[in-house]
Amino acid sequence: PTITNNTFLNNVGTTDCAILSWYTNVIITKNIFSNNSGPHGPIFCAYNSATISDNIISHNITTRAGGGIFNMTSQTTVTNNIIIYNQSFGGEGEGGGIKCWIGDTSIIINNTIAYNSAAHGGGICCNSNSDPIFINNIIWGNTSTDGAQVNLLDSQSDPHFLYCDIQGRKEGFGGNGAGVNYTGIYESNIDLNPLLKDTVAGDFSLSNQSHCIGAGTDSIEVGGVWYYAPPFCKLGNPRPSPAETSPDIGACESLLGTPFLAVEQEPNSPLEFGLLQNYPNPFN
């Protein structure tokens, strides 16, 4: 099935709270999921290779796991989603933005995962030998007492992070799999405020000063497999913009190739001194 251009609002479920997909390679694209509640997130994919792209997933509340997306034993492709202000508390309370569980190997590229909260892993939570791959994602401003941005509940879960903007870096990971137990690939990531334009008004695009501009990658090889950034962003802009530059980190592509940064200038001091004849005479 293909589920596109819908709004899922104020639903309450006993297993998930909007879409539950088992053994079905569902395509979920360009939808809005908001203010839904249930044990698991508004998108629950299990035992499949689903595609989740270009959705806005916000203000959902779960009592167990996956405030935004819950992937279980899947290889779901998750791209260009804005996953914001979701919560997972009560019970396990795992993964305010995304929860990956039981050998999950999802591919998660160019998403903005921000300002979510959970008891374990405000942004991301991985458990039971889950090794998803994160490329070009903003993981910022999420909150938890056990791994604000990322929580690895067990030492067998080793997700890979490449070209992401992760607040606190891997040193801020929580859970039993963090620290010396974390053996995943962690390369070319930054830890700088993404400077999103106006989160209060719901504008999660990058400001012109964001260090996420041009800091992503268009393709990368991981474990002998090549992964590619989506050719267009959540806003419909080509990625990268302009062409021949590196793509941005996050769901929204700026039209700048590099951030517009203020340049600190030296004070203008005179190079020499001189006294000339006044002209005209008299003069003001």
C-alpha positions as a Python dict, from the first residue, in 0.01 Angstrom:
ca = {
    (1, 'P'): (0, 0, 0),
    (2, 'T'): (90, 365, -48),
    (3, 'I'): (-33, 614, 212),
    (4, 'T'): (20, 973, 102),
    (5, 'N'): (-109, 1328, 163),
    (6, 'N'): (-318, 1243, 470),
    (7, 'T'): (-353, 1399, 812),
    (8, 'F'): (-367, 1168, 1115),
    (9, 'L'): (-488, 1376, 1408),
    (10, 'N'): (-602, 1300, 1765),
    (11, 'N'): (-621, 923, 1722),
    (12, 'V'): (-591, 690, 2022),
    (13, 'G'): (-476, 329, 1984),
    (14, 'T'): (-405, 24, 2197),
    (15, 'T'): (-104, -99, 1992),
    (16, 'D'): (-1, 199, 1783),
    (17, 'C'): (-192, 521, 1720),
    (18, 'A'): (-209, 575, 1343),
    (19, 'I'): (-45, 315, 1114),
    (20, 'L'): (62, -39, 1202),
    (21, 'S'): (243, -224, 922),
    (22, 'W'): (355, -588, 965),
    (23, 'Y'): (519, -786, 683),
    (24, 'T'): (408, -516, 437),
    (25, 'N'): (646, -290, 244),
    (26, 'V'): (421, 9, 287),
    (27, 'I'): (513, 353, 147),
    (28, 'I'): (423, 633, 390),
    (29, 'T'): (493, 974, 239),
    (30, 'K'): (391, 1340, 267),
    (31, 'N'): (155, 1290, 562),
    (32, 'I'): (103, 1480, 886),
    (33, 'F'): (91, 1289, 1216),
    (34, 'S'): (1, 1505, 1514),
    (35, 'N'): (-145, 1468, 1864),
    (36, 'N'): (-194, 1093, 1839),
    (37, 'S'): (-145, 872, 2146),
    (38, 'G'): (-97, 505, 2227),
    (39, 'P'): (163, 257, 2354),
    (40, 'H'): (374, 291, 2038),
    (41, 'G'): (435, 566, 1783),
    (42, 'P'): (202, 683, 1508),
    (43, 'I'): (413, 482, 1259),
    (44, 'F'): (492, 125, 1369),
    (45, 'C'): (676, -90, 1110),
    (46, 'A'): (777, -450, 1176),
    (47, 'Y'): (930, -729, 967),
    (48, 'N'): (934, -523, 649),
    (49, 'S'): (1129, -285, 426),
    (50, 'A'): (892, 9, 443),
    (51, 'T'): (958, 362, 316),
    (52, 'I'): (882, 659, 543),
    (53, 'S'): (955, 991, 371),
    (54, 'D'): (865, 1362, 372),
    (55, 'N'): (629, 1343, 670),
    (56, 'I'): (576, 1584, 958),
    (57, 'I'): (553, 1384, 1281),
    (58, 'S'): (489, 1609, 1581),
    (59, 'H'): (335, 1629, 1929),
    (60, 'N'): (250, 1259, 1954),
    (61, 'I'): (260, 1085, 2293),
    (62, 'T'): (334, 717, 2360),
    (63, 'T'): (338, 523, 2684),
    (64, 'R'): (596, 261, 2581),
    (65, 'A'): (824, 341, 2286),
    (66, 'G'): (876, 536, 1966),
    (67, 'G'): (710, 872, 2010),
    (68, 'G'): (745, 938, 1637),
    (69, 'I'): (848, 613, 1463),
    (70, 'F'): (884, 259, 1598),
    (71, 'N'): (1084, 17, 1379),
    (72, 'M'): (1104, -349, 1482),
    (73, 'T'): (1312, -612, 1299),
    (74, 'S'): (1291, -410, 980),
    (75, 'Q'): (1507, -232, 726),
    (76, 'T'): (1286, 70, 690),
    (77, 'T'): (1412, 363, 481),
    (78, 'V'): (1342, 687, 668),
    (79, 'T'): (1417, 1010, 475),
    (80, 'N'): (1325, 1380, 480),
    (81, 'N'): (1102, 1361, 786),
    (82, 'I'): (1059, 1634, 1047),
    (83, 'I'): (1020, 1451, 1379),
    (84, 'I'): (961, 1705, 1654),
    (85, 'Y'): (805, 1753, 1999),
    (86, 'N'): (706, 1387, 2043),
    (87, 'Q'): (711, 1217, 2384),
    (88, 'S'): (747, 865, 2521),
    (89, 'F'): (691, 825, 2894),
    (90, 'G'): (534, 568, 3122),
    (91, 'G'): (618, 199, 3099),
    (92, 'E'): (952, 174, 2918),
    (93, 'G'): (941, 528, 2776),
    (94, 'E'): (1196, 469, 2500),
    (95, 'G'): (1284, 677, 2195),
    (96, 'G'): (1101, 1008, 2192),
    (97, 'G'): (1178, 1048, 1821),
    (98, 'I'): (1261, 700, 1689),
    (99, 'K'): (1282, 357, 1855),
    (100, 'C'): (1468, 68, 1684),
    (101, 'W'): (1415, -278, 1835),
    (102, 'I'): (1508, -646, 1788),
    (103, 'G'): (1777, -652, 1522),
    (104, 'D'): (1650, -346, 1339),
    (105, 'T'): (1876, -226, 1055),
    (106, 'S'): (1681, 72, 925),
    (107, 'I'): (1841, 334, 698),
    (108, 'I'): (1775, 684, 832),
    (109, 'I'): (1894, 971, 609),
    (110, 'N'): (1838, 1350, 610),
    (111, 'N'): (1584, 1383, 889),
    (112, 'T'): (1540, 1653, 1152),
    (113, 'I'): (1489, 1483, 1489),
    (114, 'A'): (1456, 1763, 1743),
    (115, 'Y'): (1296, 1859, 2074),
    (116, 'N'): (1152, 1515, 2147),
    (117, 'S'): (1159, 1368, 2498),
    (118, 'A'): (1153, 1026, 2662),
    (119, 'A'): (1260, 843, 2975),
    (120, 'H'): (1532, 666, 2772),
    (121, 'G'): (1671, 833, 2460),
    (122, 'G'): (1498, 1162, 2397),
    (123, 'G'): (1583, 1149, 2026),
    (124, 'I'): (1684, 791, 1946),
    (125, 'C'): (1666, 462, 2136),
    (126, 'C'): (1813, 132, 2012),
    (127, 'N'): (1766, -204, 2182),
    (128, 'S'): (1808, -581, 2129),
    (129, 'N'): (2097, -581, 1885),
    (130, 'S'): (1967, -303, 1659),
    (131, 'D'): (2218, -144, 1422),
    (132, 'P'): (2044, 125, 1214),
    (133, 'I'): (2247, 362, 998),
    (134, 'F'): (2207, 739, 1048),
    (135, 'I'): (2337, 971, 772),
    (136, 'N'): (2290, 1352, 742),
    (137, 'N'): (2050, 1379, 1039),
    (138, 'I'): (1999, 1663, 1285),
    (139, 'I'): (1964, 1510, 1633),
    (140, 'W'): (1938, 1812, 1858),
    (141, 'G'): (1749, 1957, 2154),
    (142, 'N'): (1599, 1626, 2263),
    (143, 'T'): (1570, 1561, 2635),
    (144, 'S'): (1601, 1258, 2863),
    (145, 'T'): (1764, 1167, 3192),
    (146, 'D'): (1922, 866, 3019),
    (147, 'G'): (2080, 973, 2690),
    (148, 'A'): (1924, 1300, 2580),
    (149, 'Q'): (1995, 1248, 2211),
    (150, 'V'): (2076, 875, 2184),
    (151, 'N'): (2024, 580, 2418),
    (152, 'L'): (2168, 232, 2357),
    (153, 'L'): (1983, 11, 2600),
    (154, 'D'): (2202, -295, 2543),
    (155, 'S'): (2568, -343, 2453),
    (156, 'Q'): (2475, -534, 2135),
    (157, 'S'): (2314, -230, 1972),
    (158, 'D'): (2571, -33, 1772),
    (159, 'P'): (2406, 214, 1532),
    (160, 'H'): (2625, 399, 1284),
    (161, 'F'): (2633, 780, 1268),
    (162, 'L'): (2788, 958, 969),
    (163, 'Y'): (2770, 1328, 878),
    (164, 'C'): (2511, 1402, 1147),
    (165, 'D'): (2475, 1698, 1380),
    (166, 'I'): (2449, 1533, 1723),
    (167, 'Q'): (2432, 1744, 2036),
    (168, 'G'): (2686, 1618, 2288),
    (169, 'R'): (2848, 1376, 2040),
    (170, 'K'): (2880, 1007, 2128),
    (171, 'E'): (3015, 1102, 2470),
    (172, 'G'): (2658, 1202, 2555),
    (173, 'F'): (2504, 866, 2464),
    (174, 'G'): (2318, 687, 2742),
    (175, 'G'): (2238, 326, 2823),
    (176, 'N'): (2440, 7, 2871),
    (177, 'G'): (2572, 22, 2514),
    (178, 'A'): (2730, 365, 2551),
    (179, 'G'): (3090, 450, 2633),
    (180, 'V'): (3341, 168, 2587),
    (181, 'N'): (3061, -69, 2484),
    (182, 'Y'): (2976, 138, 2177),
    (183, 'T'): (3153, -2, 1868),
    (184, 'G'): (2947, 149, 1588),
    (185, 'I'): (3089, 371, 1313),
    (186, 'Y'): (3097, 735, 1423),
    (187, 'E'): (3253, 956, 1154),
    (188, 'S'): (3238, 1313, 1018),
    (189, 'N'): (2971, 1426, 1267),
    (190, 'I'): (2947, 1777, 1413),
    (191, 'D'): (2818, 1914, 1742),
    (192, 'L'): (2699, 2265, 1658),
    (193, 'N'): (2361, 2434, 1709),
    (194, 'P'): (2176, 2377, 1378),
    (195, 'L'): (2018, 2724, 1405),
    (196, 'L'): (1675, 2623, 1281),
    (197, 'K'): (1480, 2925, 1159),
    (198, 'D'): (1171, 2943, 1382),
    (199, 'T'): (1082, 2631, 1579),
    (200, 'V'): (799, 2808, 1762),
    (201, 'A'): (626, 2888, 1432),
    (202, 'G'): (701, 2541, 1297),
    (203, 'D'): (975, 2645, 1054),
    (204, 'F'): (1247, 2381, 1088),
    (205, 'S'): (1449, 2488, 785),
    (206, 'L'): (1807, 2607, 831),
    (207, 'S'): (1896, 2970, 890),
    (208, 'N'): (2163, 3113, 661),
    (209, 'Q'): (2419, 3093, 942),
    (210, 'S'): (2368, 2720, 1014),
    (211, 'H'): (2680, 2504, 1017),
    (212, 'C'): (2463, 2220, 882),
    (213, 'I'): (2471, 2388, 539),
    (214, 'G'): (2706, 2193, 313),
    (215, 'A'): (2812, 1962, 599),
    (216, 'G'): (2643, 1644, 474),
    (217, 'T'): (2735, 1386, 213),
    (218, 'D'): (2560, 1285, -108),
    (219, 'S'): (2680, 923, -92),
    (220, 'I'): (2878, 699, 136),
    (221, 'E'): (2977, 334, 158),
    (222, 'V'): (2905, 145, 480),
    (223, 'G'): (2988, -223, 507),
    (224, 'G'): (3024, -261, 131),
    (225, 'V'): (2686, -100, 55),
    (226, 'W'): (2642, 248, -92),
    (227, 'Y'): (2383, 483, 55),
    (228, 'Y'): (2262, 803, -111),
    (229, 'A'): (2100, 1125, 8),
    (230, 'P'): (1749, 1184, -133),
    (231, 'P'): (1762, 1394, -455),
    (232, 'F'): (1507, 1643, -316),
    (233, 'C'): (1445, 1774, 37),
    (234, 'K'): (1128, 1807, 243),
    (235, 'L'): (1071, 2153, 90),
    (236, 'G'): (1113, 2024, -264),
    (237, 'N'): (1452, 2189, -316),
    (238, 'P'): (1709, 1989, -513),
    (239, 'R'): (1973, 1828, -296),
    (240, 'P'): (2239, 1953, -302),
    (241, 'S'): (2169, 2320, -371),
    (242, 'P'): (2350, 2466, -554),
    (243, 'A'): (2466, 2176, -767),
    (244, 'E'): (2831, 2073, -733),
    (245, 'T'): (2824, 2145, -356),
    (246, 'S'): (2781, 1912, -61),
    (247, 'P'): (2425, 1857, 68),
    (248, 'D'): (2303, 1991, 401),
    (249, 'I'): (2237, 1800, 720),
    (250, 'G'): (1867, 1770, 805),
    (251, 'A'): (1536, 1735, 623),
    (252, 'C'): (1539, 2081, 461),
    (253, 'E'): (1798, 2187, 204),
    (254, 'S'): (1914, 2550, 204),
    (255, 'L'): (1977, 2725, -127),
    (256, 'L'): (2323, 2824, -2),
    (257, 'G'): (2629, 2611, -67),
    (258, 'T'): (2802, 2728, 252),
    (259, 'P'): (2678, 2907, 564),
    (260, 'F'): (2674, 3285, 557),
    (261, 'L'): (2909, 3360, 844),
    (262, 'A'): (3002, 3703, 975),
    (263, 'V'): (3367, 3793, 917),
    (264, 'E'): (3552, 3959, 1202),
    (265, 'Q'): (3733, 4258, 1051),
    (266, 'E'): (4049, 4425, 1172),
    (267, 'P'): (4009, 4786, 1287),
    (268, 'N'): (4095, 5044, 1022),
    (269, 'S'): (4417, 5203, 1150),
    (270, 'P'): (4609, 5466, 953),
    (271, 'L'): (4923, 5342, 780),
    (272, 'E'): (5107, 5678, 802),
    (273, 'F'): (5060, 6033, 924),
    (274, 'G'): (5097, 6356, 727),
    (275, 'L'): (5012, 6729, 738),
    (276, 'L'): (4910, 6894, 411),
    (277, 'Q'): (4834, 7251, 310),
    (278, 'N'): (4478, 7349, 385),
    (279, 'Y'): (4267, 7378, 68),
    (280, 'P'): (4069, 7576, -21),
    (281, 'N'): (4163, 7863, 201),
    (282, 'P'): (3958, 7938, 403),
    (283, 'F'): (3790, 7600, 434),
    (284, 'N'): (3537, 7430, 661),
}
